[in-house]
């Protein structure tokens, strides 16, 4: 049963790492209709200071304390991916609205369980695929939907990180397809408004030996076939020396549209300046997605990105991993009907 909302909505935040801080800052300063009142992170030594700086009333040692609070409307989950399932299920039982970082979970049975649970309880859950809310990608989406380039034929996405994650992040991330490409799978579905049918992935280790230590990859190229025969190529890299690199091109029967890097997004690695990363590139997108979540809650509507979007992107990520392991194209139907995932 979902709760009756207060106004402004009262949020709890779980996790004070890279994404937790982004969401905390937005809820403290830039979001209308909601604010954060409690923040939990078991390992952040200066959580009290961070919370004070953002006007967040209290901190908690454990996520359960937050989920069990009686004064909340919603929680933001920005903890490592392998913690999401337990927290989401507990929050759903409490009737809290849930904003969860991507990917909601790494396994399909758990995602389906979450889907059934939140639907049964009428709990509103949003998965944080923020690229959909980036003004440039949202414009591309609108232009494609309006038929500006006719029928799409091909899509190309380049997505390269500008800083390596800490090694401790890798074993909990689900691997590069689940951690990075999952965004691109979601964005390609969003832009083309069609489903992924098959993927054929290649992967290498060219950047850092730590990826091999965890059975992961750092450089990948995925060939994608979408419904209706549209083809795509998604290229990911864990480290671009020149900065965070995020570009998209869609080619169609009547033209071609691109989204390039914003001018500030690329810097020379040699200057010693801070190299922009996702927090800078998607600052506006993170704000807009959180506002969209809050607006949906206040309107009593479903949030714009739900469990099904996570399931579709995770299916494609699982297919890509299997494709690399077995050296062959893998159909999404094969993943969906398998009992292995
Ligand atoms: N949308 C995006 O662009 C984007 C970018 C990066 C990460 N992410 C996702 O965000 C999530 C967090 O990633 P991150 O990069 O912020 O990780 P991070 O390691 O920087 O931060 C995670 C924080 O969660 C804390 N934590 C761990 N277990 C906890 C628990 N049980 N309760 C409360 N806090 C807990 C850790 O102490 C840490 O401070 C992951 O699911 C990741 O996939 C999304």
Coordinates of C-alpha atoms and ligand atoms in Angstrom, one line a residue:
X1 CA 0.0 0.0 0.0
X2 CA 1.6 3.3 -0.9
X3 CA 1.5 6.1 1.7
X4 CA -0.2 9.4 1.7
X5 CA 2.4 11.9 0.7
X6 CA 3.5 14.9 2.8
X7 CA 4.5 18.2 1.1
X8 CA 7.3 18.9 0.6
X9 CA 8.1 15.3 0.3
X10 CA 10.5 13.9 2.8
X11 CA 13.3 11.8 1.5
X12 CA 15.9 9.5 3.0
X13 CA 19.2 8.9 1.1
X14 CA 21.2 5.7 1.3
X15 CA 24.9 5.9 0.3
X16 CA 27.2 8.9 0.4
X17 CA 29.6 7.9 -2.4
X18 CA 29.8 9.3 -5.9
X19 CA 26.0 9.2 -6.7
X20 CA 24.7 9.6 -3.2
X21 CA 26.4 13.0 -3.0
X22 CA 25.0 14.1 -6.3
X23 CA 21.4 13.3 -5.3
X24 CA 21.9 14.7 -1.8
X25 CA 23.1 18.0 -3.2
X26 CA 20.2 18.2 -5.6
X27 CA 17.6 17.3 -3.0
X28 CA 19.1 19.9 -0.6
X29 CA 19.4 22.7 -3.1
X30 CA 17.8 22.3 -6.5
X31 CA 14.6 20.1 -6.3
X32 CA 11.2 21.7 -5.8
X33 CA 8.6 19.8 -3.8
X34 CA 11.0 17.5 -1.8
X35 CA 13.9 17.6 0.6
X36 CA 16.2 15.1 2.2
X37 CA 15.8 14.6 6.0
X38 CA 18.0 11.6 6.7
X39 CA 21.2 10.1 5.2
X40 CA 22.8 6.8 5.8
X41 CA 26.3 5.4 4.9
X42 CA 28.1 2.9 7.2
X43 CA 31.6 3.8 6.0
X44 CA 31.6 7.6 5.3
X45 CA 33.6 9.1 8.2
X46 CA 32.4 12.6 7.7
X47 CA 28.7 11.9 7.0
X48 CA 27.6 14.2 9.9
X49 CA 29.6 17.1 8.4
X50 CA 28.3 16.4 4.9
X51 CA 24.7 16.3 6.1
X52 CA 25.1 19.5 8.1
X53 CA 26.5 21.2 5.1
X54 CA 23.4 20.3 3.1
X55 CA 20.9 21.0 5.9
X56 CA 20.0 17.3 6.2
X57 CA 18.5 16.8 9.7
X58 CA 19.9 13.5 10.8
X59 CA 22.2 10.6 9.8
X60 CA 21.8 6.9 10.3
X61 CA 24.3 4.0 10.7
X62 CA 22.2 1.5 8.8
X63 CA 19.9 1.6 5.8
X64 CA 17.2 -0.3 7.8
X65 CA 16.9 2.6 10.2
X66 CA 16.1 4.9 7.3
X67 CA 13.6 2.4 5.7
X68 CA 11.9 1.9 9.0
X69 CA 11.5 5.7 9.7
X70 CA 7.9 6.8 10.0
X71 CA 8.4 10.3 8.7
X72 CA 9.5 9.5 5.1
X73 CA 7.7 9.5 1.7
X74 CA 10.6 8.2 -0.4
X75 CA 14.1 6.9 -0.4
X76 CA 17.0 7.3 -2.8
X77 CA 19.2 4.2 -3.1
X78 CA 22.8 5.1 -4.2
X79 CA 24.5 2.1 -2.6
X80 CA 26.5 -0.5 -4.4
X81 CA 24.4 -2.5 -6.9
X82 CA 24.6 -5.8 -5.0
X83 CA 22.8 -4.1 -2.0
X84 CA 19.8 -2.8 -4.0
X85 CA 17.5 -5.8 -3.9
X86 CA 17.3 -6.1 -0.1
X87 CA 16.8 -2.4 0.3
X88 CA 14.2 -2.1 -2.5
X89 CA 12.2 -5.1 -1.1
X90 CA 12.2 -3.7 2.4
X91 CA 11.2 -0.2 1.2
X92 CA 8.4 -1.6 -0.9
X93 CA 7.1 -3.5 2.1
X94 CA 7.0 -0.1 4.0
X95 CA 5.2 1.6 1.1
X96 CA 8.0 4.1 0.4
X97 CA 8.4 5.5 -3.0
X98 CA 11.8 4.4 -4.4
X99 CA 14.4 6.1 -6.6
X100 CA 17.1 3.5 -7.2
X101 CA 20.4 3.8 -9.0
X102 CA 21.0 1.7 -12.1
X103 CA 21.0 -1.2 -12.6
X104 CA 18.3 -2.0 -10.1
X105 CA 19.7 -5.6 -9.8
X106 CA 21.9 -7.9 -11.9
X107 CA 19.6 -10.9 -12.0
X108 CA 16.4 -11.3 -13.9
X109 CA 14.5 -13.4 -11.4
X110 CA 15.1 -10.7 -8.7
X111 CA 14.1 -7.9 -11.1
X112 CA 10.9 -9.8 -11.9
X113 CA 10.3 -10.3 -8.2
X114 CA 10.8 -6.5 -7.5
X115 CA 8.4 -5.7 -10.4
X116 CA 5.7 -8.0 -9.0
X117 CA 6.1 -6.7 -5.5
X118 CA 6.0 -2.9 -6.3
X119 CA 3.0 -3.5 -8.7
X120 CA 1.1 -5.5 -6.1
X121 CA 1.7 -2.8 -3.4
X122 CA 1.3 0.2 -5.8
X123 CA 4.7 1.4 -4.9
X124 CA 6.3 4.0 -7.2
X125 CA 9.8 3.0 -8.3
X126 CA 12.1 4.9 -10.6
X127 CA 15.4 3.5 -12.0
X128 CA 18.1 6.1 -12.5
X129 CA 18.8 6.1 -16.3
X130 CA 19.6 9.8 -16.2
X131 CA 20.8 10.0 -19.9
X132 CA 17.1 10.1 -20.9
X133 CA 16.9 13.4 -19.1
X134 CA 20.0 15.0 -20.6
X135 CA 18.7 18.0 -22.6
X136 CA 20.8 17.1 -25.7
X137 CA 19.7 13.4 -25.7
X138 CA 16.1 14.4 -24.9
X139 CA 16.1 16.7 -28.0
X140 CA 17.6 13.9 -30.1
X141 CA 14.8 11.7 -28.9
X142 CA 12.1 14.3 -29.8
X143 CA 13.6 14.9 -33.2
X144 CA 13.7 11.1 -34.0
X145 CA 10.1 10.7 -32.7
X146 CA 9.1 13.6 -35.0
X147 CA 10.6 11.8 -38.0
X148 CA 13.3 14.5 -38.7
X149 CA 15.6 11.9 -40.3
X150 CA 12.9 9.6 -41.6
X151 CA 13.3 5.9 -40.7
X152 CA 16.4 5.2 -38.6
X153 CA 18.9 2.7 -40.2
X154 CA 21.9 2.8 -37.8
X155 CA 22.8 4.1 -34.4
X156 CA 26.4 4.6 -33.0
X157 CA 27.2 5.3 -29.4
X158 CA 30.6 6.0 -28.0
X159 CA 30.8 6.0 -24.2
X160 CA 34.2 6.3 -22.5
X161 CA 35.0 7.0 -18.9
X162 CA 37.6 9.5 -17.9
X163 CA 38.6 8.0 -14.6
X164 CA 39.1 4.4 -13.5
X165 CA 36.8 3.2 -10.7
X166 CA 38.5 2.0 -7.5
X167 CA 39.3 -1.7 -7.7
X168 CA 36.8 -2.4 -4.9
X169 CA 34.0 -1.2 -7.2
X170 CA 34.6 -3.7 -9.9
X171 CA 33.5 -7.0 -8.3
X172 CA 30.3 -5.4 -7.1
X173 CA 29.4 -3.6 -10.3
X174 CA 28.3 -6.7 -12.4
X175 CA 31.1 -6.0 -15.0
X176 CA 31.4 -3.5 -17.8
X177 CA 28.3 -4.5 -19.7
X178 CA 26.1 -4.3 -16.6
X179 CA 27.8 -1.1 -15.3
X180 CA 28.5 0.9 -18.4
X181 CA 26.9 -0.6 -21.5
X182 CA 23.6 -0.9 -19.5
X183 CA 23.2 2.9 -19.9
X184 CA 23.8 2.7 -23.6
X185 CA 21.4 -0.2 -24.1
X186 CA 18.8 1.9 -22.3
X187 CA 19.5 5.0 -24.3
X188 CA 19.4 3.2 -27.6
X189 CA 16.0 1.7 -26.7
X190 CA 14.8 5.2 -25.7
X191 CA 16.2 7.0 -28.7
X192 CA 15.0 4.4 -31.3
X193 CA 11.8 3.6 -29.5
X194 CA 12.3 -0.1 -30.4
X195 CA 13.5 -3.2 -28.6
X196 CA 16.9 -4.8 -28.8
X197 CA 16.6 -8.3 -30.4
X198 CA 20.2 -9.5 -30.6
X199 CA 23.7 -8.5 -29.5
X200 CA 27.2 -9.6 -30.7
X201 CA 29.9 -8.4 -28.3
X202 CA 33.7 -8.3 -28.4
X203 CA 35.8 -7.4 -25.3
X204 CA 39.4 -6.7 -24.5
X205 CA 41.7 -5.8 -21.6
X206 CA 43.9 -3.0 -22.7
X207 CA 43.6 -0.5 -19.9
X208 CA 44.4 -1.9 -16.5
X209 CA 45.2 -5.4 -15.2
X210 CA 42.7 -5.0 -12.3
X211 CA 39.9 -5.8 -14.7
X212 CA 41.4 -9.2 -15.5
X213 CA 41.8 -9.9 -11.8
X214 CA 38.0 -9.7 -11.5
X215 CA 37.1 -11.5 -14.8
X216 CA 36.0 -8.1 -16.2
X217 CA 36.9 -6.2 -19.4
X218 CA 37.8 -2.6 -20.0
X219 CA 37.3 -2.1 -23.8
X220 CA 34.2 -3.4 -25.6
X221 CA 32.4 -3.1 -28.9
X222 CA 28.8 -4.4 -29.1
X223 CA 26.9 -4.8 -32.4
X224 CA 23.2 -4.6 -31.8
X225 CA 20.2 -5.6 -33.9
X226 CA 17.0 -3.8 -33.0
X227 CA 13.4 -4.6 -34.0
X228 CA 12.7 -3.8 -37.6
X229 CA 16.3 -4.5 -38.6
X230 CA 17.8 -1.2 -37.3
X231 CA 21.5 -1.8 -36.5
X232 CA 23.7 -0.3 -33.8
X233 CA 27.3 -0.2 -32.6
X234 CA 28.1 0.6 -29.0
X235 CA 31.7 1.2 -28.0
X236 CA 32.8 1.5 -24.4
X237 CA 36.1 2.2 -22.8
X238 CA 37.0 2.5 -19.1
X239 CA 39.6 5.2 -19.6
X240 CA 39.9 8.0 -22.1
X241 CA 43.0 10.1 -21.4
X242 CA 41.4 13.2 -22.8
X243 CA 38.2 13.3 -20.7
X244 CA 34.7 11.9 -20.5
X245 CA 33.5 11.0 -24.0
X246 CA 29.8 10.6 -24.7
X247 CA 28.6 10.8 -28.3
X248 CA 25.7 9.5 -30.3
X249 CA 24.9 9.4 -34.0
X250 CA 21.6 8.2 -35.6
X251 CA 21.5 7.8 -39.4
X252 CA 18.2 7.4 -41.2
X253 CA 16.5 7.5 -44.6
X254 CA 16.2 11.3 -44.5
X255 CA 19.4 12.4 -42.8
X256 CA 21.7 12.1 -39.8
X257 CA 21.6 13.5 -36.2
X258 CA 24.4 13.6 -33.7
X259 CA 25.0 14.6 -30.1
X260 CA 28.6 15.6 -29.6
X261 CA 30.5 16.3 -26.3
X262 CA 29.6 19.6 -24.8
X263 CA 32.6 22.0 -25.2
X264 CA 33.5 21.8 -21.5
X265 CA 33.4 18.0 -21.5
X266 CA 36.8 17.3 -23.0
X267 CA 40.0 18.6 -21.4
X268 CA 43.6 17.7 -22.1
X269 CA 44.8 15.1 -19.6
X270 CA 48.2 16.9 -19.6
X271 CA 46.9 20.2 -18.1
X272 CA 46.5 18.7 -14.6
X273 CA 43.0 20.2 -14.3
X274 CA 40.2 18.1 -13.0
X275 CA 38.9 16.1 -15.9
X276 CA 35.2 16.2 -16.1
X277 CA 33.4 13.0 -15.5
X278 CA 29.8 11.9 -15.3
X279 CA 28.9 14.1 -12.4
X280 CA 29.8 17.2 -14.5
X281 CA 28.5 15.9 -17.9
X282 CA 25.2 14.8 -16.5
X283 CA 24.8 17.4 -13.7
X284 CA 21.7 18.8 -15.4
X285 CA 20.3 15.4 -16.3
X286 CA 20.6 14.2 -12.7
X287 CA 18.7 17.3 -11.5
X288 CA 16.0 16.9 -14.2
X289 CA 15.5 13.1 -13.5
X290 CA 15.1 13.7 -9.7
X291 CA 12.7 16.5 -10.4
X292 CA 10.7 14.2 -12.7
X293 CA 10.5 11.6 -9.9
X294 CA 9.3 14.2 -7.4
X295 CA 6.8 15.6 -9.9
X296 CA 5.4 12.1 -10.6
X297 CA 5.0 11.4 -6.9
X298 CA 3.3 14.8 -6.3
X299 CA 1.0 14.1 -9.3
X300 CA 0.2 10.6 -8.2
X301 CA 1.6 9.3 -11.5
X302 CA 4.0 6.5 -12.3
X303 CA 7.7 7.7 -12.5
X304 CA 8.9 7.9 -16.1
X305 CA 11.5 5.1 -15.9
X306 CA 10.5 1.9 -14.2
X307 CA 11.4 -1.7 -13.5
X308 CA 10.7 -2.8 -17.1
X309 CA 13.4 -0.4 -18.4
X310 CA 15.9 -2.0 -16.1
X311 CA 14.9 -5.5 -17.1
X312 CA 15.3 -4.7 -20.8
X313 CA 18.7 -3.1 -20.3
X314 CA 19.9 -5.9 -18.0
X315 CA 18.7 -8.6 -20.5
X316 CA 20.9 -6.9 -23.2
X317 CA 23.8 -6.7 -20.7
X318 CA 23.5 -10.4 -19.9
X319 CA 23.3 -11.2 -23.6
X320 CA 26.5 -9.2 -24.2
X321 CA 28.4 -11.0 -21.5
X322 CA 27.3 -14.4 -22.9
X323 CA 28.2 -13.3 -26.4
X324 CA 31.8 -12.6 -25.3
X325 CA 32.0 -15.8 -23.3
X326 CA 30.7 -18.0 -26.2
X327 CA 32.0 -15.9 -29.2
X328 CA 28.6 -15.7 -31.0
X329 CA 25.6 -13.5 -31.4
X330 CA 23.0 -13.9 -28.6
X331 CA 19.3 -13.2 -29.0
X332 CA 17.5 -11.5 -26.2
X333 CA 14.8 -14.2 -26.3
X334 CA 17.5 -16.7 -25.4
X335 CA 18.3 -14.8 -22.2
X336 CA 14.6 -14.2 -21.4
X337 CA 13.7 -17.8 -21.6
X338 CA 16.8 -19.1 -19.9
X339 CA 16.6 -20.3 -16.3
X340 CA 20.3 -19.4 -15.8
X341 CA 19.9 -15.7 -15.1
Ligands
LIG1 N1 23.6 6.9 -13.0 C1 24.9 7.1 -13.1 O1 25.4 7.8 -13.9 C2 25.7 6.3 -12.1 C3 27.1 6.6 -12.0 C4 27.9 5.9 -11.1 C5 27.3 4.9 -10.3 N2 26.0 4.6 -10.5 C6 25.3 3.6 -9.6 O2 25.2 4.1 -8.3 C7 25.4 3.1 -7.3 C8 26.5 3.6 -6.4 O3 27.6 3.8 -7.1 P1 28.7 4.9 -6.7 O4 29.6 5.0 -7.8 O5 28.1 6.0 -6.0 O6 29.5 4.0 -5.5 P2 30.4 4.5 -4.4 O7 31.2 3.3 -4.0 O8 31.1 5.8 -4.7 O9 29.4 4.8 -3.2 C9 28.6 3.9 -2.6 C10 28.4 4.3 -1.1 O10 27.4 3.4 -0.5 C11 27.9 3.1 0.8 N3 27.2 1.9 1.2 C12 27.6 0.6 1.0 N4 26.7 -0.2 1.5 C13 25.7 0.6 2.1 C14 24.5 0.3 2.8 N5 24.2 -1.0 3.0 N6 23.8 1.3 3.2 C15 24.2 2.6 3.0 N7 25.3 3.0 2.4 C16 26.1 1.9 1.9 C17 29.4 3.0 0.7 O11 30.0 3.2 2.0 C18 29.7 4.1 -0.3 O12 30.0 5.4 0.4 C19 25.7 1.8 -8.1 O13 24.5 1.1 -8.3 C20 26.2 2.3 -9.5 O14 25.9 1.4 -10.5 C21 25.2 5.3 -11.3

